[in-house]
Coordinates of C-alpha atoms in Angstrom, one line a residue:
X1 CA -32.6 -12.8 -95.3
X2 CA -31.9 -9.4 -96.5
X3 CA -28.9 -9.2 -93.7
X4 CA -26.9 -11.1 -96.6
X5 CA -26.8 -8.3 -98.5
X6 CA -26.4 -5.5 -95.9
X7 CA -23.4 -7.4 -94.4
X8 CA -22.1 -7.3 -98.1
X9 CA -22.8 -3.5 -97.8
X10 CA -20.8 -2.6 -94.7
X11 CA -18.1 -5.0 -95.6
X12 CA -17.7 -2.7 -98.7
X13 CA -18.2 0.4 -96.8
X14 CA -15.7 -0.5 -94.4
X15 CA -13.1 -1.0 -97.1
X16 CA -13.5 2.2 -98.2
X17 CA -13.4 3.7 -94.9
X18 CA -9.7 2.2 -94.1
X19 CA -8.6 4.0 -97.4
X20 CA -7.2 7.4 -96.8
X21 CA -6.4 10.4 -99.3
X22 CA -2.9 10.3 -97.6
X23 CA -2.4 6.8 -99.2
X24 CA -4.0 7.0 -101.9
X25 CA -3.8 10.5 -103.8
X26 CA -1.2 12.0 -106.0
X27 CA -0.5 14.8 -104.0
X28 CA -0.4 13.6 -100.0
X29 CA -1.5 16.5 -98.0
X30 CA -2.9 18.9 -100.3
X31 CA -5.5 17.0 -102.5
X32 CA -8.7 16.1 -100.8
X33 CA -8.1 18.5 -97.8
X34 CA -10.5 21.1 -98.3
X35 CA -13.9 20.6 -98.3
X36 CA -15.8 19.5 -101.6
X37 CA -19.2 18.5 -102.0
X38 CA -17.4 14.7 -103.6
X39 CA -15.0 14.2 -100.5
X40 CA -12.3 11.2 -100.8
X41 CA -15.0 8.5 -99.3
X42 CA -18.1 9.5 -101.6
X43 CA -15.9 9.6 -104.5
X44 CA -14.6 6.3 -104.2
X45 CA -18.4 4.6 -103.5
X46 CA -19.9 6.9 -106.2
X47 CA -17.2 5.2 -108.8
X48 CA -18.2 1.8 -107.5
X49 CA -22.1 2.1 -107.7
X50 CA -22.3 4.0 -111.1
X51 CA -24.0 2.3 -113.3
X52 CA -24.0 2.9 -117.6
X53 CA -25.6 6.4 -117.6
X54 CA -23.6 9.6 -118.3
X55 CA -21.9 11.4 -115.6
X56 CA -24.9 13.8 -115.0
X57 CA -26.9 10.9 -114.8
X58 CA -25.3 9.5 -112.1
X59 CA -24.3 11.8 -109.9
X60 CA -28.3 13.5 -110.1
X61 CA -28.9 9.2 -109.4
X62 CA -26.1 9.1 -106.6
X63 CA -27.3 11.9 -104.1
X64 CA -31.2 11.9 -105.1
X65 CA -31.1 8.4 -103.4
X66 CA -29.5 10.3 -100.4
X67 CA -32.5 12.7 -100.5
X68 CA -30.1 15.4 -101.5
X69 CA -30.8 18.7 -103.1
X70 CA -29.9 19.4 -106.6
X71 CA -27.6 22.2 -105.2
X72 CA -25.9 19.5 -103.5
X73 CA -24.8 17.7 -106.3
X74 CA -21.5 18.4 -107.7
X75 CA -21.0 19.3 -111.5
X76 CA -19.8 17.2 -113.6
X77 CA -16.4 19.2 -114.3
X78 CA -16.2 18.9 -110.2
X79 CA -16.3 15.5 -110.6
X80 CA -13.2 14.9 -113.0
X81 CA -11.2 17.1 -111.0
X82 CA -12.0 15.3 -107.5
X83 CA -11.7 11.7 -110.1
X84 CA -8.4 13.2 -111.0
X85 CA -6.5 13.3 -107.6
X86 CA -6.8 9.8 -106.8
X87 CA -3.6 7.7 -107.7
X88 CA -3.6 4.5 -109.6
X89 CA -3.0 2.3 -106.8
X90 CA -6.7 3.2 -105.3
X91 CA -9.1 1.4 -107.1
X92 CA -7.0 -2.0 -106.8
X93 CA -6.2 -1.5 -102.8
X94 CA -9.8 -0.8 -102.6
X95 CA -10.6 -4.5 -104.7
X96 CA -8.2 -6.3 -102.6
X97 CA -9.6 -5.2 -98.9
X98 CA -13.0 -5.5 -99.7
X99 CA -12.0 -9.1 -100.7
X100 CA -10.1 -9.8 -97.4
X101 CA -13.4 -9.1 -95.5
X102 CA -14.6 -12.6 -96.9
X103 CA -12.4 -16.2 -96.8
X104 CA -12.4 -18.1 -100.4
X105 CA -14.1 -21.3 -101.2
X106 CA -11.6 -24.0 -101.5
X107 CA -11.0 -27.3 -103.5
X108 CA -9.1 -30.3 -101.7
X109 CA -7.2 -27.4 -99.6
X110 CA -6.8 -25.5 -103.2
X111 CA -8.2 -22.3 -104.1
X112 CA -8.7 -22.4 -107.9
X113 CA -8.0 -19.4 -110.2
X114 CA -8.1 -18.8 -113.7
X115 CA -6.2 -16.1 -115.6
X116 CA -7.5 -14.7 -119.0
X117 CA -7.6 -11.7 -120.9
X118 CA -10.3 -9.9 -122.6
X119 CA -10.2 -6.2 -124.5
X120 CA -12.6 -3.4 -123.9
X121 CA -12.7 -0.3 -126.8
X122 CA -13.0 3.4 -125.5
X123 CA -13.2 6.4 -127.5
X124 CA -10.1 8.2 -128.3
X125 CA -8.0 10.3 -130.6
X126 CA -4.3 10.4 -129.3
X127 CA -3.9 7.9 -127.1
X128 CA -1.9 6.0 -129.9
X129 CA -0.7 2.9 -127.4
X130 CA -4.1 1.8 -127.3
X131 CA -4.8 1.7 -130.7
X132 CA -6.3 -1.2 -132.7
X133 CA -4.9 -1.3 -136.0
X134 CA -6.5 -2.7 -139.4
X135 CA -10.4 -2.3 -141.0
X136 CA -12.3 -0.3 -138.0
X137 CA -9.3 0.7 -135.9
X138 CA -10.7 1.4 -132.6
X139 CA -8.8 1.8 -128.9
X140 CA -9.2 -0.3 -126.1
X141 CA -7.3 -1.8 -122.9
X142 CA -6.5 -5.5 -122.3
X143 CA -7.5 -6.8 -119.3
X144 CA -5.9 -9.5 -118.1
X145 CA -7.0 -10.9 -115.1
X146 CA -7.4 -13.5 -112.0
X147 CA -10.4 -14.8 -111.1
X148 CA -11.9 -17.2 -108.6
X149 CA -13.3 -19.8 -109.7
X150 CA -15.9 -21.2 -106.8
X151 CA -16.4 -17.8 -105.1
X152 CA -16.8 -16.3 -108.4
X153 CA -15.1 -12.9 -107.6
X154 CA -11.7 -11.3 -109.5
X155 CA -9.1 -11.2 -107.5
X156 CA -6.3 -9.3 -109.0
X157 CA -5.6 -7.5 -112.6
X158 CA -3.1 -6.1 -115.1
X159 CA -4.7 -3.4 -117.3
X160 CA -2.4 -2.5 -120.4
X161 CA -3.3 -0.6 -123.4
X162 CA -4.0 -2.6 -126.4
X163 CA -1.1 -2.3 -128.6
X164 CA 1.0 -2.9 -125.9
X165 CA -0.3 -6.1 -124.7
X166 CA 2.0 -8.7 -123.7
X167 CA -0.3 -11.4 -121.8
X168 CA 3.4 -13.8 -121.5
X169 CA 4.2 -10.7 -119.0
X170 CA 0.9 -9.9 -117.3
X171 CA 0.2 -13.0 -116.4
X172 CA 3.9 -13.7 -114.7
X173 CA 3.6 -10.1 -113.0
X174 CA -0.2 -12.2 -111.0
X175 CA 1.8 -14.8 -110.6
X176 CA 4.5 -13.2 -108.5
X177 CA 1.9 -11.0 -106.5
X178 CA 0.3 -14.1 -105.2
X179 CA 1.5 -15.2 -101.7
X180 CA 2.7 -18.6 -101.0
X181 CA 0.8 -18.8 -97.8
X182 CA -2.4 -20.4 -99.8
X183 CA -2.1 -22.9 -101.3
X184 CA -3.5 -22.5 -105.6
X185 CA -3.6 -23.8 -108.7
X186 CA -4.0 -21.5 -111.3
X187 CA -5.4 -22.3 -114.7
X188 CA -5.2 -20.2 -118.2
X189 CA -5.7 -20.6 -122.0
X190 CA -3.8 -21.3 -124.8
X191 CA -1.4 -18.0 -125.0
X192 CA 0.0 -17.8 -121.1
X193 CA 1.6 -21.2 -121.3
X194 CA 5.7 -20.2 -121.4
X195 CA 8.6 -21.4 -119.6
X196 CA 8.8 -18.1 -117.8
X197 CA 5.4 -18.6 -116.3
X198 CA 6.4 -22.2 -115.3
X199 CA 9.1 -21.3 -113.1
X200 CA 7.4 -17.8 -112.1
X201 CA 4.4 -20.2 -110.7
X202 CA 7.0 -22.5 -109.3
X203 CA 8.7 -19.3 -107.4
X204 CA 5.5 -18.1 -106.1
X205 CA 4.3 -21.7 -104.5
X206 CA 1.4 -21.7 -107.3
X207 CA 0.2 -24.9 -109.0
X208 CA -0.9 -24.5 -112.8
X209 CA -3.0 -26.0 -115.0
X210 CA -2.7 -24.6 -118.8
X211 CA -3.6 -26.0 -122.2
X212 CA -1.3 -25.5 -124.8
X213 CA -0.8 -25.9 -128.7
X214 CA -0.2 -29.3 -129.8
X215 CA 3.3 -27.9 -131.5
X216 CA 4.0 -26.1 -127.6
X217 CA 3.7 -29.8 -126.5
X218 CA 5.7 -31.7 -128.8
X219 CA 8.2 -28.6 -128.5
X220 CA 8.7 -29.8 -124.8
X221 CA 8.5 -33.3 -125.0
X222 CA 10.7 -33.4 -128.4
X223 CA 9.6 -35.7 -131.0
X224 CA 10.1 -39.1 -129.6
X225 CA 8.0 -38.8 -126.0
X226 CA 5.5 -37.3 -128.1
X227 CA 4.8 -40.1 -130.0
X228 CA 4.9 -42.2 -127.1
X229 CA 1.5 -40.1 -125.9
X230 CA -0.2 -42.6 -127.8
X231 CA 0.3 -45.0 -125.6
X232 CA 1.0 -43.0 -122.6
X233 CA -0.9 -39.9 -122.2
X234 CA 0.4 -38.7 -119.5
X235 CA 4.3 -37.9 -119.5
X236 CA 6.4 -35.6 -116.8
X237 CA 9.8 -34.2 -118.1
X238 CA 12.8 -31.9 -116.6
X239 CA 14.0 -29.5 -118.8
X240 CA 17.3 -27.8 -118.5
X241 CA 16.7 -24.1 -119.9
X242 CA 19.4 -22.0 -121.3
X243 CA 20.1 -18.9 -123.2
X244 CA 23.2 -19.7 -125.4
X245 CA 24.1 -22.7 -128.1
X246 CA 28.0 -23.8 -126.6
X247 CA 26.6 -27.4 -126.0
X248 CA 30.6 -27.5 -124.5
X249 CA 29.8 -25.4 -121.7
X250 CA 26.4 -27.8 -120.8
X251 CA 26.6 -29.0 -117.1
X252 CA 24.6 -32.3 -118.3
X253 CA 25.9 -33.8 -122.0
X254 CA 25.0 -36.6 -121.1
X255 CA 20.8 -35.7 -120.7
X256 CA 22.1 -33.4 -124.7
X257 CA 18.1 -34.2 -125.4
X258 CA 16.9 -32.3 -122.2
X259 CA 18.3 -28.8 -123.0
X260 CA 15.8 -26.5 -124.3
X261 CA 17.2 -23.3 -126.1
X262 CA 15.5 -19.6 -125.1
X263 CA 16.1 -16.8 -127.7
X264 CA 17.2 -13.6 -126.9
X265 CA 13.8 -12.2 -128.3
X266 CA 12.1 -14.2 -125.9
X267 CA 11.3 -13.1 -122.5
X268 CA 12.6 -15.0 -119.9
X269 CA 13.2 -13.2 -116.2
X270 CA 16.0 -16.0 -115.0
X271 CA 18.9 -15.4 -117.3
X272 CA 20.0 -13.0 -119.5
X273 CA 20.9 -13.6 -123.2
X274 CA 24.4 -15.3 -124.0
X275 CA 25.0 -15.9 -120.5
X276 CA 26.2 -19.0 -119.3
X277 CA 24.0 -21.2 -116.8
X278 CA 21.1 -23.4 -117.0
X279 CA 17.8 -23.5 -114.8
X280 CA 15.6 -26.7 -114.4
X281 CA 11.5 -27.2 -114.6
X282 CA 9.9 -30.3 -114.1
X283 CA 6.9 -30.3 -116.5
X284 CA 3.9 -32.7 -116.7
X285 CA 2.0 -33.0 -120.1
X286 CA -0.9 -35.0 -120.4
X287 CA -3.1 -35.4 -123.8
X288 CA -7.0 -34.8 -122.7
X289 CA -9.8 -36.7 -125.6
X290 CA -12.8 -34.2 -125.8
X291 CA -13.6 -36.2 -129.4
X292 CA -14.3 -38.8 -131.3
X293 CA -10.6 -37.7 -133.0
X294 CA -9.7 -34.4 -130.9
X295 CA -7.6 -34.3 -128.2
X296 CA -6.3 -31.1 -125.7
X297 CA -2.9 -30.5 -124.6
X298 CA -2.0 -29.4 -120.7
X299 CA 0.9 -28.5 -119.2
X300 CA 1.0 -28.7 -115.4
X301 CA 3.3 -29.5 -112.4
X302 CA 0.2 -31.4 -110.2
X303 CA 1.7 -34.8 -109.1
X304 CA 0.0 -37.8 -111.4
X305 CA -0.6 -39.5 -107.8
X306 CA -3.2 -37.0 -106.4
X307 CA -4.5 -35.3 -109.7
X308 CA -5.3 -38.0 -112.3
X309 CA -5.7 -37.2 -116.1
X310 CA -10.0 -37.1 -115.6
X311 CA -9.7 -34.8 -112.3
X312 CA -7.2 -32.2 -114.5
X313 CA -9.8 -32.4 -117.0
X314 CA -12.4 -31.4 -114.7
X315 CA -10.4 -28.9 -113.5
X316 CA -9.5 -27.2 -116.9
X317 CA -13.0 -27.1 -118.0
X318 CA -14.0 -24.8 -114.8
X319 CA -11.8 -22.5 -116.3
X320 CA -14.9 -21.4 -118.2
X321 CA -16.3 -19.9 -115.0
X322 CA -14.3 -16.6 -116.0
X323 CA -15.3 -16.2 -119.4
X324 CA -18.7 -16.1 -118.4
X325 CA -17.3 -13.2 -115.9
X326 CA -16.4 -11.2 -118.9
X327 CA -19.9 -11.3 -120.6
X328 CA -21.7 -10.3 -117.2
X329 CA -18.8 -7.8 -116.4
X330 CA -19.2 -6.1 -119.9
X331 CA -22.4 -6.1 -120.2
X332 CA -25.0 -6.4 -117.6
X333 CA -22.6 -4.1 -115.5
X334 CA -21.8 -1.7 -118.5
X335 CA -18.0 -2.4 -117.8
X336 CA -17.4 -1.3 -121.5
X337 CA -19.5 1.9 -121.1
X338 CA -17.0 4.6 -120.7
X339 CA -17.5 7.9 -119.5
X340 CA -14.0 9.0 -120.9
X341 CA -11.1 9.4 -123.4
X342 CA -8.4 9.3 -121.1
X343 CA -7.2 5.8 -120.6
X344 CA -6.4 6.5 -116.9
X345 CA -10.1 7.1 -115.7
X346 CA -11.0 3.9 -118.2
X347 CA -8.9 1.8 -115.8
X348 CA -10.2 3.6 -113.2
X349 CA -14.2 2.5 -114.4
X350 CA -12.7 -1.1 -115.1
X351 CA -11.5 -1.9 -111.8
X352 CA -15.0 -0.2 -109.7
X353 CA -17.0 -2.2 -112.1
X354 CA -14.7 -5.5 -110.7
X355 CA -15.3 -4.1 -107.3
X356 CA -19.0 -3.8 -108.0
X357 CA -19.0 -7.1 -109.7
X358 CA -17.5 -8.7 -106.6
X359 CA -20.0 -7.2 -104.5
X360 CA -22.7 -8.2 -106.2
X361 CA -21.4 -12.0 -106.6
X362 CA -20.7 -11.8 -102.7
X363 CA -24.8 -11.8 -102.2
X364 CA -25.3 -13.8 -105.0
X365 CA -23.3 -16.7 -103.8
X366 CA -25.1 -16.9 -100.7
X367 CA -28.7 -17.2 -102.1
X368 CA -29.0 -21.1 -103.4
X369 CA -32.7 -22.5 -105.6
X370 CA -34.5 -25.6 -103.9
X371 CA -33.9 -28.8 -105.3
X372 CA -36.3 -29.8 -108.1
X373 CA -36.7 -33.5 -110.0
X374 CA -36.2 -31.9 -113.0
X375 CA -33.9 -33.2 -116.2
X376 CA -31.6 -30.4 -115.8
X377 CA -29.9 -28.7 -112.5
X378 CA -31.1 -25.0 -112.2
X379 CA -28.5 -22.5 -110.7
X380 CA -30.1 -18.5 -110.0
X381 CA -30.2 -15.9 -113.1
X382 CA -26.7 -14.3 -112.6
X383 CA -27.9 -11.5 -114.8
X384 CA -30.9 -10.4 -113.2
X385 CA -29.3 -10.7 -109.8
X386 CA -26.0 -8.6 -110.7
X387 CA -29.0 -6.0 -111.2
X388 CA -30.6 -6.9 -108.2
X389 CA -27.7 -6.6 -106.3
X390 CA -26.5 -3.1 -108.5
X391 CA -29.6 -1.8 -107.8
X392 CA -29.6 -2.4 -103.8
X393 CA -26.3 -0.8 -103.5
X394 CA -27.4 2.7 -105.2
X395 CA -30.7 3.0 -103.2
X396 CA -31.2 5.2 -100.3
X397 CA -31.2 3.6 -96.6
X398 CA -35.1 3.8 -96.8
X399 CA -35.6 1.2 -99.7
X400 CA -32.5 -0.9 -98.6
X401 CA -34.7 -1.7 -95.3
X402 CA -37.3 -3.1 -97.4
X403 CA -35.9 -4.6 -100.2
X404 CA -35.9 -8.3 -100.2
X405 CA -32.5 -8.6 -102.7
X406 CA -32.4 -12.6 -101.8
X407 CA -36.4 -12.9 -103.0
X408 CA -36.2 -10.7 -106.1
X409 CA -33.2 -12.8 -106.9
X410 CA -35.2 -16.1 -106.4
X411 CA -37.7 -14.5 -108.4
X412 CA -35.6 -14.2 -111.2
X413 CA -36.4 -17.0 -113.7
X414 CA -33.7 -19.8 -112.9
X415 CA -31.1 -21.1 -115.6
X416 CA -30.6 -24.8 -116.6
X417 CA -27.2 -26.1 -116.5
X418 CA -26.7 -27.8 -119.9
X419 CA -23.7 -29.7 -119.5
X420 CA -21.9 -30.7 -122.9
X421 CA -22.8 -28.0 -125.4
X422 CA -20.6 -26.4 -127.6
X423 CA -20.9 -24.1 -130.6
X424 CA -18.9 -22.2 -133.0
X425 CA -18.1 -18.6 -131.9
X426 CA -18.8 -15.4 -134.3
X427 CA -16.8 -12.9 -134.3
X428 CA -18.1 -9.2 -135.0
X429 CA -16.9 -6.0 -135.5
X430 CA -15.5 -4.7 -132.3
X431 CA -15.7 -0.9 -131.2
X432 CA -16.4 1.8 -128.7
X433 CA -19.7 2.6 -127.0
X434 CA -20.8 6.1 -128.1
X435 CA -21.1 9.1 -125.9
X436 CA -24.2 10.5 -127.7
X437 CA -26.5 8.1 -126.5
X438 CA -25.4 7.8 -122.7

């Protein structure tokens, strides 16, 4: 069985081999063209199969699994300069063909995504757009990103330093990088929900599914057709959208109720401030129980005929599938364990460790547990085989033959799937990994 996760191997190895330094460095033509102990395809799979340790660490780790000399290894000031040629647009070209090598899972004909955001400190002393303000200022980045939901692998990203966030925007910029050739319904968290999303989805051929505030909800519906959710909790609306108050100049008085105003301090990509126009969305809200007396509010455009209030349920609570992604990404795979201060190489790590995470998923996907009469269903230890599967990647050629990664991932002690549970979260003080002890 260990073919699974050589096939995963080649498949990233390929990837990396269609990259070129004349595509993807900042200078085309004079970086990477004279020979280096890192070249342009080592660097980019040494970046991907790092693990937490310091940058002496893993380069000695890197080519002492190749059976490499120590006066083969590059320094570690080698290392930044080599790390410092590549342009920004590497890392994410290399995430995107390493996930065209593989076709999605589907539901219905739908591939299902979820967008959210999670921050991630590094250690700093200018770099004043990423700074965290208040008791314990720290920096970090915001990631905002797309992932899969059933093949359990991130798909795309926006990366913006902390104090700038601005999730409204990230989260239209996915939305209009998404070809309409799939279909895909995309789900998020309180906080993407905006008109500008709706019609940026809409544009893009891309179903969504996002929970809003109960005050976002009776904003759209008005007062009336929110009350009427009592009886009826599941209510679709067009909304004519402008940008100015001159209810003369309305193309519809006689649907006055319909019109929904957008301020100038709001963004919103389809008119400009003052100007005259209007622009329809269709929206569906439906009220969700989850309580004896609590209820959750979704915004979507799925038709009520095929996507009934229980199946959008369903469908919003997978959404959970990527904040699970964010622990393992953080912290089994050291995502927040920097090995720099400038913000640049701290994208850089983020997106390998979403390559490697991928990878790793990609072999973990394919190994299932036998079926047991037990209370509970078991699913494999994603933990231990994100390690597994790490671990396989940075060995030498000799080990890879006889490593069984499917076995020692079956070994792994299986979780129960506890359906239903729910607890408070606790926040804690949030701040950078230290150097000192890496």
């Amino acid at each position: 069985m260990n073919h699974i996760a050589e096939s995963a191997r080649s498949c990233l190895v390929d990837a990396i081999d269609t990259m070129t330094p004349t595509e993807f460095s900042k200078s085309p033509g004079v970086h990477f063209t004279r020979s280096r102990k890192l070249s342009f395809r080592q660097l980019l799979l040494f970046l991907v199969s790092s693990a937490k340790g310091s940058i002496p660490e893993e380069l000695r780790r890197f080519y002492a699994s190749r059976s490499a000399m120590p006066g083969d290894a590059p320094s570690r000031s080698a290392f930044i300069q080599q790390r410092a040629k590549l342009s920004e647009q590497a890392m994410p070209a290399l995430l995107q063909r390493f996930n065209s090598k593989f076709q999605p899972r589907l539901f219905c004909g739908f591939q299902l995504l979820a967008c959210d955001g999670s921050e991630l400190a590094f250690h700093s002393g200018w770099d004043w757009d990423a700074r965290v303000t208040g008791p314990g200022g720290y920096y970090a980045v915001h990631l905002v990103a797309l992932y899969d939901l059933l093949s359990r692998k991130y798909t795309d990203a926006v990366i913006q330093p902390a104090r700038l966030k601005n999730e409204h925007e990230a989260i239209c910029q996915l939305a209009q990088r998404l070809d309409g050739a799939a279909k895909r319904i995309l789900t998020a968290d309180r906080g993407f929900g905006s008109y500008n999303f709706y019609l940026h989805a809409g544009k893009a051929g891309v179903r969504y599914l996002v929970r809003i505030t109960e005050k976002k909800a009776q904003g759209i519906l008005g007062e009336e057709l929110f009350r009427r959710l009592d009886a009826s909790p599941d209510i679709t609306v067009t909304r004519r959208l402008v940008r100015h108050q001159r209810k003369s100049e309305y193309l519809h008085p006689e649907e006055r109720d319909a019109y929904r105003f957008i301020g100038p301090s709001t963004q919103f990509d389809f008119l400009e401030p003052g100007k005259a126009g209007e622009v329809p969305v269709t929206i569906r809200i439906a009220r969700v129980k989850i309580g004896e007396d609590s209820y959750e509010y979704l915004a979507t455009d799925l038709p009520p005929a095929e996507f009934s209030l229980l199946e959008l349920k369903d469908l919003y609570r997978l959404r959970w599938g990527i904040e699970t992604s964010f622990r393992d990404l953080k912290h089994t795979l050291g995502a927040e364990k920097f090995r720099s201060r400038h913000r640049e190489f701290v994208i850089q790590e983020l997106w390998a460790r979403m390559i490697l995470y991928n990878f790793c998923m990609e072999i973990a996907n394919q190994v299932s547990l036998r079926k047991r009469s037990c209370k509970y269903v078991y699913r494999i230890n994603i933990a231990q085989a994100l390690k597994v599967c790490h671990e396989f990647l940075c060995s030498c050629e000799e080990l890879r033959r006889g490593m069984d990664v499917p076995g020692w991932i079956l070994k792994a002690e299986a979780s129960p799937v506890r359906d239903g549970r729910k607890w408070k979260r606790k926040p804690r003080h949030h701040g950078a990994q230290g150097f000192n002890y890496r």
